[in-house]
CSV table of C-alpha atoms in Angstrom, one decimal:
chain,number,residue,atom,x,y,z
A,1,UNK,CA,-90.4,18.2,-13.8
A,2,UNK,CA,-89.0,15.5,-16.5
A,3,UNK,CA,-85.5,17.2,-18.3
A,4,UNK,CA,-83.5,14.0,-19.8
A,5,UNK,CA,-84.1,12.6,-23.0
A,6,UNK,CA,-83.2,9.9,-24.5
A,7,UNK,CA,-82.1,11.3,-28.1
A,8,UNK,CA,-81.6,15.1,-29.7
A,9,UNK,CA,-84.6,13.6,-31.4
A,10,UNK,CA,-86.8,12.8,-28.3
A,11,UNK,CA,-85.7,16.3,-27.1
A,12,UNK,CA,-87.0,17.8,-30.5
A,13,UNK,CA,-90.2,16.4,-30.2
A,14,UNK,CA,-92.9,18.5,-30.4
A,15,UNK,CA,-90.6,21.7,-30.9
A,16,UNK,CA,-90.5,21.6,-34.4
A,17,UNK,CA,-92.1,23.9,-36.9
A,18,UNK,CA,-92.0,25.2,-40.6
A,19,UNK,CA,-90.5,28.9,-40.8
A,20,UNK,CA,-89.6,28.7,-36.8
A,21,UNK,CA,-86.9,31.0,-35.6
A,22,UNK,CA,-84.0,29.6,-34.2
A,23,UNK,CA,-80.9,30.9,-31.4
A,24,UNK,CA,-78.1,28.5,-31.6
A,25,UNK,CA,-75.4,28.6,-29.4
A,26,UNK,CA,-71.8,28.1,-30.8
A,27,UNK,CA,-68.8,30.1,-32.3
A,28,UNK,CA,-67.7,28.9,-35.7
A,29,UNK,CA,-67.6,24.7,-34.7
A,30,UNK,CA,-66.4,24.9,-31.1
A,31,UNK,CA,-69.4,24.7,-29.1
A,32,UNK,CA,-72.1,24.2,-31.5
A,33,UNK,CA,-74.8,21.6,-30.9
A,34,UNK,CA,-73.4,19.6,-33.2
A,35,UNK,CA,-76.4,15.8,-32.3
A,36,UNK,CA,-79.7,18.9,-32.7
A,37,UNK,CA,-78.4,20.5,-35.7
A,38,UNK,CA,-78.4,17.2,-37.0
A,39,UNK,CA,-82.1,16.1,-35.8
A,40,UNK,CA,-83.2,19.5,-37.0
A,41,UNK,CA,-82.1,18.2,-39.9
A,42,UNK,CA,-83.6,14.9,-40.0
A,43,UNK,CA,-87.3,16.5,-38.9
A,44,UNK,CA,-87.2,18.6,-42.8
A,45,UNK,CA,-88.1,21.5,-41.2
A,46,UNK,CA,-88.3,23.9,-44.1
A,47,UNK,CA,-88.3,28.1,-43.7
A,48,UNK,CA,-85.9,28.6,-40.6
A,49,UNK,CA,-84.1,31.5,-39.6
A,50,UNK,CA,-81.7,31.2,-37.2
A,51,UNK,CA,-79.8,33.4,-35.3
A,52,UNK,CA,-75.6,31.8,-34.9
A,53,UNK,CA,-72.9,33.6,-34.3
A,54,UNK,CA,-72.0,31.1,-37.2
A,55,UNK,CA,-72.8,29.3,-40.0
A,56,UNK,CA,-70.8,26.4,-40.0
A,57,UNK,CA,-68.9,24.6,-42.8
A,58,UNK,CA,-70.3,22.9,-46.0
A,59,UNK,CA,-70.2,19.5,-43.9
A,60,UNK,CA,-70.9,20.6,-40.1
A,61,UNK,CA,-72.7,22.0,-38.4
A,62,UNK,CA,-75.6,24.7,-39.6
A,63,UNK,CA,-73.8,23.8,-43.3
A,64,UNK,CA,-75.5,20.7,-42.7
A,65,UNK,CA,-78.9,22.3,-42.7
A,66,UNK,CA,-77.9,24.7,-45.5
A,67,UNK,CA,-76.8,21.4,-48.3
A,68,UNK,CA,-80.8,19.9,-47.6
A,69,UNK,CA,-82.0,23.8,-47.9
A,70,UNK,CA,-83.9,24.1,-44.9
A,71,UNK,CA,-82.4,27.3,-43.6
A,72,UNK,CA,-84.4,30.7,-45.1
A,73,UNK,CA,-82.6,33.7,-43.7
A,74,UNK,CA,-79.0,33.7,-41.4
A,75,UNK,CA,-78.6,35.9,-38.5
A,76,UNK,CA,-74.7,36.1,-38.1
A,77,UNK,CA,-71.3,38.0,-37.3
A,78,UNK,CA,-69.3,35.6,-40.2
A,79,UNK,CA,-70.1,33.7,-42.6
A,80,UNK,CA,-66.9,33.0,-44.1
A,81,UNK,CA,-65.7,29.2,-44.2
A,82,UNK,CA,-68.8,28.1,-46.2
A,83,UNK,CA,-69.0,27.4,-49.9
A,84,UNK,CA,-72.4,26.6,-49.8
A,85,UNK,CA,-73.3,29.3,-48.1
A,86,UNK,CA,-71.5,31.6,-50.4
A,87,UNK,CA,-73.4,30.2,-53.0
A,88,UNK,CA,-77.2,29.9,-51.6
A,89,UNK,CA,-76.5,33.7,-50.7
A,90,UNK,CA,-75.2,35.4,-53.8
A,91,UNK,CA,-77.8,33.3,-55.6
A,92,UNK,CA,-80.5,34.6,-53.2
A,93,UNK,CA,-81.8,31.8,-52.0
A,94,UNK,CA,-80.8,32.6,-48.9
A,95,UNK,CA,-81.4,35.4,-46.6
A,96,UNK,CA,-78.6,37.0,-43.9
A,97,UNK,CA,-78.9,39.5,-41.9
A,98,UNK,CA,-75.3,41.1,-40.4
A,99,UNK,CA,-74.9,41.8,-37.2
A,100,UNK,CA,-71.9,43.2,-35.1
A,101,UNK,CA,-70.8,39.2,-32.7
A,102,UNK,CA,-71.5,41.9,-29.4
A,103,UNK,CA,-74.9,42.9,-31.0
A,104,UNK,CA,-75.8,39.2,-31.4
A,105,UNK,CA,-74.4,38.4,-28.3
A,106,UNK,CA,-75.8,41.0,-26.0
A,107,UNK,CA,-79.6,40.9,-28.5
A,108,UNK,CA,-80.1,37.6,-27.1
A,109,UNK,CA,-78.8,37.8,-23.6
A,110,UNK,CA,-80.8,41.2,-23.6
A,111,UNK,CA,-83.5,39.1,-24.7
A,112,UNK,CA,-83.7,36.4,-22.3
A,113,UNK,CA,-84.1,39.4,-19.4
A,114,UNK,CA,-87.5,41.1,-20.6
A,115,UNK,CA,-85.0,44.2,-22.4
A,116,UNK,CA,-87.1,45.2,-25.5
A,117,UNK,CA,-84.0,46.9,-26.6
A,118,UNK,CA,-80.9,48.7,-25.9
A,119,UNK,CA,-79.0,51.1,-27.5
A,120,UNK,CA,-75.3,50.8,-28.3
A,121,UNK,CA,-71.9,52.4,-30.4
A,122,UNK,CA,-70.9,49.5,-32.1
A,123,UNK,CA,-72.2,50.2,-36.3
A,124,UNK,CA,-73.0,53.0,-35.6
A,125,UNK,CA,-71.3,55.1,-39.1
A,126,UNK,CA,-72.2,52.3,-41.3
A,127,UNK,CA,-75.0,50.4,-42.4
A,128,UNK,CA,-75.4,48.5,-39.6
A,129,UNK,CA,-77.4,51.8,-38.3
A,130,UNK,CA,-79.2,52.2,-41.8
A,131,UNK,CA,-83.7,52.3,-40.4
A,132,UNK,CA,-82.4,52.6,-36.0
A,133,UNK,CA,-82.8,55.1,-34.4
A,134,UNK,CA,-79.9,57.1,-32.9
A,135,UNK,CA,-80.0,58.5,-29.3
A,136,UNK,CA,-77.0,60.5,-27.7
A,137,UNK,CA,-76.5,60.4,-24.3
A,138,UNK,CA,-73.9,62.6,-23.2
A,139,UNK,CA,-72.3,64.1,-26.4
A,140,UNK,CA,-72.3,60.4,-27.6
A,141,UNK,CA,-74.4,58.8,-30.4
A,142,UNK,CA,-75.6,55.2,-30.1
A,143,UNK,CA,-77.2,53.6,-32.4
A,144,UNK,CA,-80.8,51.2,-31.0
A,145,UNK,CA,-80.6,47.8,-31.4
A,146,UNK,CA,-84.1,44.8,-30.2
A,147,UNK,CA,-83.2,42.5,-27.5
A,148,UNK,CA,-84.4,39.1,-29.4
A,149,UNK,CA,-86.5,36.1,-28.4
A,150,UNK,CA,-86.5,32.9,-30.6
A,151,UNK,CA,-88.3,29.6,-31.3
A,152,UNK,CA,-86.6,27.4,-29.5
A,153,UNK,CA,-82.8,27.2,-28.5
A,154,UNK,CA,-80.3,24.8,-29.4
A,155,UNK,CA,-77.1,24.5,-27.1
A,156,UNK,CA,-74.1,23.0,-26.6
A,157,UNK,CA,-73.4,22.5,-22.7
A,158,UNK,CA,-69.8,19.8,-21.0
A,159,UNK,CA,-71.9,18.9,-18.1
A,160,UNK,CA,-75.8,18.7,-17.0
A,161,UNK,CA,-77.7,17.3,-13.5
A,162,UNK,CA,-81.1,16.4,-14.4
A,163,UNK,CA,-82.7,19.9,-13.0
A,164,UNK,CA,-80.8,21.4,-16.0
A,165,UNK,CA,-78.0,23.7,-14.1
A,166,UNK,CA,-75.0,24.2,-17.1
A,167,UNK,CA,-71.9,24.0,-16.8
A,168,UNK,CA,-69.0,24.7,-20.3
A,169,UNK,CA,-65.9,24.2,-20.7
A,170,UNK,CA,-63.3,26.6,-21.8
A,171,UNK,CA,-63.7,28.5,-25.3
A,172,UNK,CA,-67.0,26.0,-26.1
A,173,UNK,CA,-68.8,27.6,-23.4
A,174,UNK,CA,-69.3,31.7,-26.3
A,175,UNK,CA,-72.4,32.2,-27.5
A,176,UNK,CA,-74.5,29.6,-25.3
A,177,UNK,CA,-75.4,31.2,-22.5
A,178,UNK,CA,-77.0,34.0,-24.3
A,179,UNK,CA,-78.0,31.5,-26.9
A,180,UNK,CA,-80.0,30.1,-24.2
A,181,UNK,CA,-81.6,32.2,-22.7
A,182,UNK,CA,-83.3,34.0,-25.6
A,183,UNK,CA,-85.4,31.3,-26.2
A,184,UNK,CA,-89.5,30.2,-25.4
A,185,UNK,CA,-88.0,26.4,-25.3
A,186,UNK,CA,-84.5,25.3,-24.6
A,187,UNK,CA,-83.3,21.6,-25.4
A,188,UNK,CA,-79.5,21.5,-24.3
A,189,UNK,CA,-76.9,18.2,-25.7
A,190,UNK,CA,-74.2,17.4,-23.1
A,191,UNK,CA,-71.5,15.6,-22.8
A,192,UNK,CA,-72.3,13.8,-19.4
A,193,UNK,CA,-75.5,14.2,-17.5
A,194,UNK,CA,-74.1,13.3,-13.6
A,195,UNK,CA,-75.8,12.7,-10.3
A,196,UNK,CA,-78.0,16.6,-9.1
A,197,UNK,CA,-75.6,17.5,-6.5
A,198,UNK,CA,-72.8,16.8,-7.9
A,199,UNK,CA,-71.8,20.3,-9.6
A,200,UNK,CA,-70.7,22.4,-7.0
A,201,UNK,CA,-73.2,24.8,-7.1
A,202,UNK,CA,-70.5,27.7,-7.0
A,203,UNK,CA,-69.4,26.8,-10.8
A,204,UNK,CA,-72.2,26.5,-12.1
A,205,UNK,CA,-71.7,28.6,-15.4
A,206,UNK,CA,-76.0,29.0,-16.4
A,207,UNK,CA,-78.6,27.7,-14.1
A,208,UNK,CA,-81.6,25.1,-15.3
A,209,UNK,CA,-84.2,27.9,-14.4
A,210,UNK,CA,-83.0,28.4,-18.5
A,211,UNK,CA,-82.5,25.1,-19.7
A,212,UNK,CA,-86.5,22.6,-20.8
A,213,UNK,CA,-85.1,19.7,-21.9
A,214,UNK,CA,-81.3,17.8,-22.0
A,215,UNK,CA,-79.4,14.7,-24.7
A,216,UNK,CA,-76.7,13.6,-23.9
A,217,UNK,CA,-74.6,12.0,-27.0
A,218,UNK,CA,-71.2,11.9,-27.5
A,219,UNK,CA,-69.9,15.3,-29.9
A,220,UNK,CA,-67.3,15.0,-32.7
A,221,UNK,CA,-66.4,18.9,-31.6
A,222,UNK,CA,-64.9,18.7,-35.1
A,223,UNK,CA,-61.3,21.4,-35.6
A,224,UNK,CA,-62.3,23.9,-37.7
A,225,UNK,CA,-57.4,25.4,-38.3
A,226,UNK,CA,-55.4,22.7,-36.3
A,227,UNK,CA,-52.8,24.8,-35.7
A,228,UNK,CA,-49.7,24.0,-33.8
A,229,UNK,CA,-46.3,24.2,-31.8
A,230,UNK,CA,-43.3,22.6,-33.0
A,231,UNK,CA,-41.6,21.1,-29.5
A,232,UNK,CA,-37.6,22.5,-30.1
A,233,UNK,CA,-40.1,27.0,-30.0
A,234,UNK,CA,-41.0,25.4,-26.2
B,1,UNK,CA,-37.4,49.2,-47.5
B,2,UNK,CA,-39.9,48.2,-45.9
B,3,UNK,CA,-41.0,47.1,-43.4
B,4,UNK,CA,-41.8,43.2,-43.7
B,5,UNK,CA,-44.8,41.2,-41.7
B,6,UNK,CA,-42.5,40.5,-38.8
B,7,UNK,CA,-41.5,43.8,-38.6
B,8,UNK,CA,-44.4,45.8,-38.5
B,9,UNK,CA,-45.9,43.9,-36.0
B,10,UNK,CA,-42.7,44.3,-34.1
B,11,UNK,CA,-43.6,48.1,-34.7
B,12,UNK,CA,-47.1,47.0,-33.2
B,13,UNK,CA,-45.6,45.3,-30.0
B,14,UNK,CA,-44.7,48.8,-29.2
B,15,UNK,CA,-47.3,50.5,-28.9
B,16,UNK,CA,-48.4,47.9,-25.8
B,17,UNK,CA,-47.3,48.5,-22.2
B,18,UNK,CA,-46.9,46.7,-18.8
B,19,UNK,CA,-51.2,45.6,-17.3
B,20,UNK,CA,-53.1,46.1,-20.8
B,21,UNK,CA,-54.9,43.7,-21.6
B,22,UNK,CA,-54.8,43.6,-25.3
B,23,UNK,CA,-57.1,42.0,-29.0
B,24,UNK,CA,-55.0,41.2,-31.4
B,25,UNK,CA,-57.1,40.8,-35.6
B,26,UNK,CA,-56.3,38.4,-37.6
B,27,UNK,CA,-53.0,38.1,-39.9
B,28,UNK,CA,-50.4,40.2,-39.3
B,29,UNK,CA,-51.4,41.2,-35.6
B,30,UNK,CA,-51.4,37.6,-34.7
B,31,UNK,CA,-48.8,37.8,-35.5
B,32,UNK,CA,-47.6,41.0,-32.6
B,33,UNK,CA,-47.9,37.8,-29.7
B,34,UNK,CA,-44.2,37.2,-30.5
B,35,UNK,CA,-43.1,40.0,-29.7
B,36,UNK,CA,-44.2,41.1,-26.6
B,37,UNK,CA,-40.7,40.4,-24.9
B,38,UNK,CA,-41.0,40.9,-21.0
B,39,UNK,CA,-44.0,42.8,-20.7
B,40,UNK,CA,-46.3,41.9,-18.7
B,41,UNK,CA,-49.6,42.0,-21.7
B,42,UNK,CA,-52.8,39.7,-21.2
B,43,UNK,CA,-54.5,39.1,-24.9
B,44,UNK,CA,-58.5,38.9,-25.1
B,45,UNK,CA,-59.7,36.5,-27.5
B,46,UNK,CA,-62.9,38.0,-28.1
B,47,UNK,CA,-64.7,34.3,-28.5
B,48,UNK,CA,-64.6,34.3,-24.6
B,49,UNK,CA,-60.6,33.9,-23.3
B,50,UNK,CA,-58.7,36.4,-21.3
B,51,UNK,CA,-55.2,34.7,-20.6
B,52,UNK,CA,-54.4,33.2,-24.7
B,53,UNK,CA,-51.9,30.6,-24.8
B,54,UNK,CA,-49.7,29.7,-27.7
B,55,UNK,CA,-50.2,26.9,-30.5
B,56,UNK,CA,-50.2,24.4,-28.1
B,57,UNK,CA,-47.8,21.4,-29.4
B,58,UNK,CA,-48.3,18.7,-32.0
B,59,UNK,CA,-51.0,16.2,-30.3
B,60,UNK,CA,-52.7,17.8,-27.5
B,61,UNK,CA,-55.0,20.2,-29.5
B,62,UNK,CA,-58.4,20.8,-28.3
B,63,UNK,CA,-62.0,21.2,-30.0
B,64,UNK,CA,-63.1,23.6,-26.9
B,65,UNK,CA,-60.0,25.5,-27.3
B,66,UNK,CA,-60.0,28.2,-30.2
B,67,UNK,CA,-58.8,32.0,-30.7
B,68,UNK,CA,-61.3,34.0,-32.3
B,69,UNK,CA,-59.7,33.6,-36.1
B,70,UNK,CA,-60.9,29.2,-35.1
B,71,UNK,CA,-57.5,28.5,-34.7
B,72,UNK,CA,-56.5,26.2,-31.1
B,73,UNK,CA,-54.8,27.8,-28.8
B,74,UNK,CA,-53.3,26.9,-24.9
B,75,UNK,CA,-54.4,28.5,-21.1
B,76,UNK,CA,-52.3,30.1,-19.2
B,77,UNK,CA,-51.9,29.7,-15.7
B,78,UNK,CA,-54.0,33.4,-15.8
B,79,UNK,CA,-56.7,32.7,-17.9
B,80,UNK,CA,-60.3,32.6,-17.4
B,81,UNK,CA,-63.1,31.5,-19.3
B,82,UNK,CA,-66.6,33.7,-20.4
B,83,UNK,CA,-70.0,33.1,-22.8
B,84,UNK,CA,-69.8,35.9,-25.3
B,85,UNK,CA,-72.3,38.7,-24.4
B,86,UNK,CA,-70.5,38.7,-20.8
B,87,UNK,CA,-67.0,38.8,-23.7
B,88,UNK,CA,-68.3,42.2,-25.7
B,89,UNK,CA,-69.7,43.6,-21.9
B,90,UNK,CA,-65.5,43.8,-21.9
B,91,UNK,CA,-65.3,45.4,-25.1
B,92,UNK,CA,-68.0,47.6,-26.3
B,93,UNK,CA,-68.0,48.5,-21.7
B,94,UNK,CA,-64.0,50.0,-22.5
B,95,UNK,CA,-62.6,47.6,-20.0
B,96,UNK,CA,-59.9,46.4,-22.9
B,97,UNK,CA,-57.1,49.5,-23.4
B,98,UNK,CA,-56.5,48.8,-26.8
B,99,UNK,CA,-57.2,46.3,-30.2
B,100,UNK,CA,-54.5,45.5,-33.0
B,101,UNK,CA,-56.9,45.5,-36.4
B,102,UNK,CA,-55.9,44.9,-39.9
B,103,UNK,CA,-57.7,47.0,-42.5
B,104,UNK,CA,-58.9,47.2,-46.3
B,105,UNK,CA,-58.8,51.0,-45.9
B,106,UNK,CA,-58.1,53.5,-44.1
B,107,UNK,CA,-58.9,56.9,-44.4
B,108,UNK,CA,-57.7,60.3,-42.8
B,109,UNK,CA,-60.3,60.8,-40.5
B,110,UNK,CA,-60.0,57.8,-38.5
B,111,UNK,CA,-62.5,56.1,-40.7
B,112,UNK,CA,-61.3,51.7,-40.8
B,113,UNK,CA,-63.0,49.7,-43.3
B,114,UNK,CA,-61.9,45.5,-43.2
B,115,UNK,CA,-65.2,43.6,-43.4
B,116,UNK,CA,-66.3,43.2,-46.7
B,117,UNK,CA,-66.4,44.2,-50.6
B,118,UNK,CA,-69.4,44.9,-51.6
B,119,UNK,CA,-70.1,41.6,-55.1
B,120,UNK,CA,-66.8,39.7,-54.3
B,121,UNK,CA,-66.5,39.9,-50.5
B,122,UNK,CA,-68.6,39.9,-47.8
B,123,UNK,CA,-67.2,37.3,-44.8
B,124,UNK,CA,-68.8,39.7,-42.1
B,125,UNK,CA,-67.7,41.9,-39.3
B,126,UNK,CA,-67.2,39.1,-36.6
B,127,UNK,CA,-65.8,41.4,-33.6
B,128,UNK,CA,-64.7,44.0,-35.7
B,129,UNK,CA,-67.3,47.0,-35.3
B,130,UNK,CA,-67.9,46.6,-31.5
B,131,UNK,CA,-64.4,46.2,-31.3
B,132,UNK,CA,-63.3,49.3,-32.9
B,133,UNK,CA,-66.7,51.1,-31.1
B,134,UNK,CA,-65.0,50.2,-28.0
B,135,UNK,CA,-61.7,49.3,-27.0
B,136,UNK,CA,-59.9,52.2,-25.9
B,137,UNK,CA,-57.0,52.4,-28.9
B,138,UNK,CA,-57.4,51.1,-32.1
B,139,UNK,CA,-54.3,50.6,-34.2
B,140,UNK,CA,-54.7,49.6,-37.5
B,141,UNK,CA,-51.6,47.3,-38.9
B,142,UNK,CA,-51.8,47.2,-42.2
B,143,UNK,CA,-50.3,46.8,-46.0
B,144,UNK,CA,-49.6,50.6,-47.5
B,145,UNK,CA,-50.9,50.4,-50.8
B,146,UNK,CA,-52.9,47.9,-52.5
B,147,UNK,CA,-50.9,44.8,-55.3
B,148,UNK,CA,-51.5,47.2,-57.7
B,149,UNK,CA,-50.0,50.2,-56.0
B,150,UNK,CA,-52.4,51.9,-55.1
B,151,UNK,CA,-52.3,53.4,-51.5
B,152,UNK,CA,-55.1,52.0,-49.4
B,153,UNK,CA,-54.4,54.8,-46.2
B,154,UNK,CA,-57.2,57.7,-48.3
B,155,UNK,CA,-58.4,60.7,-47.7
B,156,UNK,CA,-61.7,59.3,-47.7
B,157,UNK,CA,-62.5,55.3,-47.5
B,158,UNK,CA,-64.8,54.1,-50.9
B,159,UNK,CA,-66.1,50.8,-48.9
B,160,UNK,CA,-68.1,50.1,-46.2
B,161,UNK,CA,-67.0,51.6,-42.9
B,162,UNK,CA,-66.1,48.5,-39.4
B,163,UNK,CA,-66.3,52.3,-37.4
B,164,UNK,CA,-66.1,56.5,-38.3
B,165,UNK,CA,-63.1,58.3,-36.8
B,166,UNK,CA,-62.3,55.6,-35.3
B,167,UNK,CA,-58.6,55.1,-35.2
B,168,UNK,CA,-56.3,56.4,-32.6
B,169,UNK,CA,-52.7,55.1,-35.3
B,170,UNK,CA,-51.4,53.0,-38.6
B,171,UNK,CA,-49.1,50.9,-38.7
B,172,UNK,CA,-48.3,50.6,-42.5
B,173,UNK,CA,-45.7,48.7,-44.4
B,174,UNK,CA,-43.8,52.6,-45.0
B,175,UNK,CA,-44.9,53.9,-41.6
B,176,UNK,CA,-46.5,55.0,-38.8
B,177,UNK,CA,-48.9,57.4,-38.9
B,178,UNK,CA,-51.6,59.0,-36.0
B,179,UNK,CA,-54.8,60.2,-37.3
B,180,UNK,CA,-55.1,64.0,-35.6
B,181,UNK,CA,-57.4,67.8,-36.6
B,182,UNK,CA,-56.9,68.1,-40.7
B,183,UNK,CA,-55.4,64.9,-41.9
B,184,UNK,CA,-52.6,62.3,-40.8
B,185,UNK,CA,-49.6,62.9,-38.9
B,186,UNK,CA,-46.0,61.5,-39.5
B,187,UNK,CA,-44.6,59.3,-36.9
B,188,UNK,CA,-41.7,58.0,-39.0
B,189,UNK,CA,-40.8,56.5,-41.2
B,190,UNK,CA,-40.3,52.7,-42.1
B,191,UNK,CA,-35.8,51.9,-41.7
B,192,UNK,CA,-34.8,53.4,-45.5
B,193,UNK,CA,-37.6,54.7,-46.2
B,194,UNK,CA,-38.2,58.6,-46.1
B,195,UNK,CA,-40.8,61.0,-45.2
B,196,UNK,CA,-41.2,62.2,-49.2
B,197,UNK,CA,-41.5,58.5,-50.6
B,198,UNK,CA,-44.1,58.4,-47.4
B,199,UNK,CA,-45.6,61.0,-48.6
B,200,UNK,CA,-45.6,60.0,-52.0
B,201,UNK,CA,-47.3,56.2,-51.6
B,202,UNK,CA,-50.5,58.4,-49.2
B,203,UNK,CA,-53.7,59.3,-51.0
B,204,UNK,CA,-54.7,61.5,-47.6
B,205,UNK,CA,-53.7,64.6,-46.3
B,206,UNK,CA,-50.7,64.6,-44.1
B,207,UNK,CA,-50.5,67.6,-41.2
């Protein structure tokens, strides 16, 4: 089965439709599928719901789709650092569903694993629990959260082989594996496609069974908070 | 003299013991890492890392290596990386011994509010709700009063909660409290702050 495509636009061909639900990997601007997001902007697909931990910044990440008003709803844990997001949200143009970060990650993982719901202590007694089933296990309250299945997953990995086996790099792994798992279709962008057999099978982070399409490209990898220390402090 | 930010961080570092896996929040809690001394502490960054190192030297920043505050950081010989679901599995599963977090408000029953101000500030809870629900011990580090001099250590929180009854210890610029049945117990006063001054600055019930 052919998984490798020549461009992000080709890799998304036939998968996009208005009103669809997309799960995206990344934390802040780290490990985001920047090529696929740009291709979705170029495709002009509208009324999108995104499950993504963050919403990018004004001119990078999911922020570029907010500028073009392609996003109807965000499911996120943290949306600071994006003035356009705040403007659209406060004016009622954009829906927002806050999910605690771990709940969001587990909703993706569970959805990809065939688990329709799970109980968690996170959010008990807060607005997050409103309207959700509460169940007591061994004297402690838990709330029911739903597993999540997306129409499409878009993720970023470091390396892939042509069968879709993936290796991530450092903290750019973050939400990418759970996001990849929860999609009916998963498209991955990588920095490098390596020959089948060159990845050590013991070091593959996500097996190719979760990956349907792959595209290779150059990544900007923008840094959100460049923080350094001085040499003499060492 | 109340404690300054660094003194609060130094005091919070005393809460950490050898061998602990710890998550530090954004702001003053981040400074705690400067005061762990010789203690063998492993810092978790909830975006997917155990064994968080210091900020990089200029020119050595790596866009693939950031902390939960999105700052560039470095790795250590002990570092391990993992995905967000695994990261919050260890948080929710009680494997992290302690979290040191900032707060907007804290209440005498251990309620914590630190994620939103309705109509004003809508940024999100990030991983804070998961942390306070899951880790072994929750230590809050915060200014005792608002800019207008009002107590932020309250009988009941007014802002939307991050967690209900989750706080174990509170470290402010004026002193240290434990959450106990019936209210807060004074553990110590900041140097030069009297117990009377501490009580006067606190809305919460002190037992």
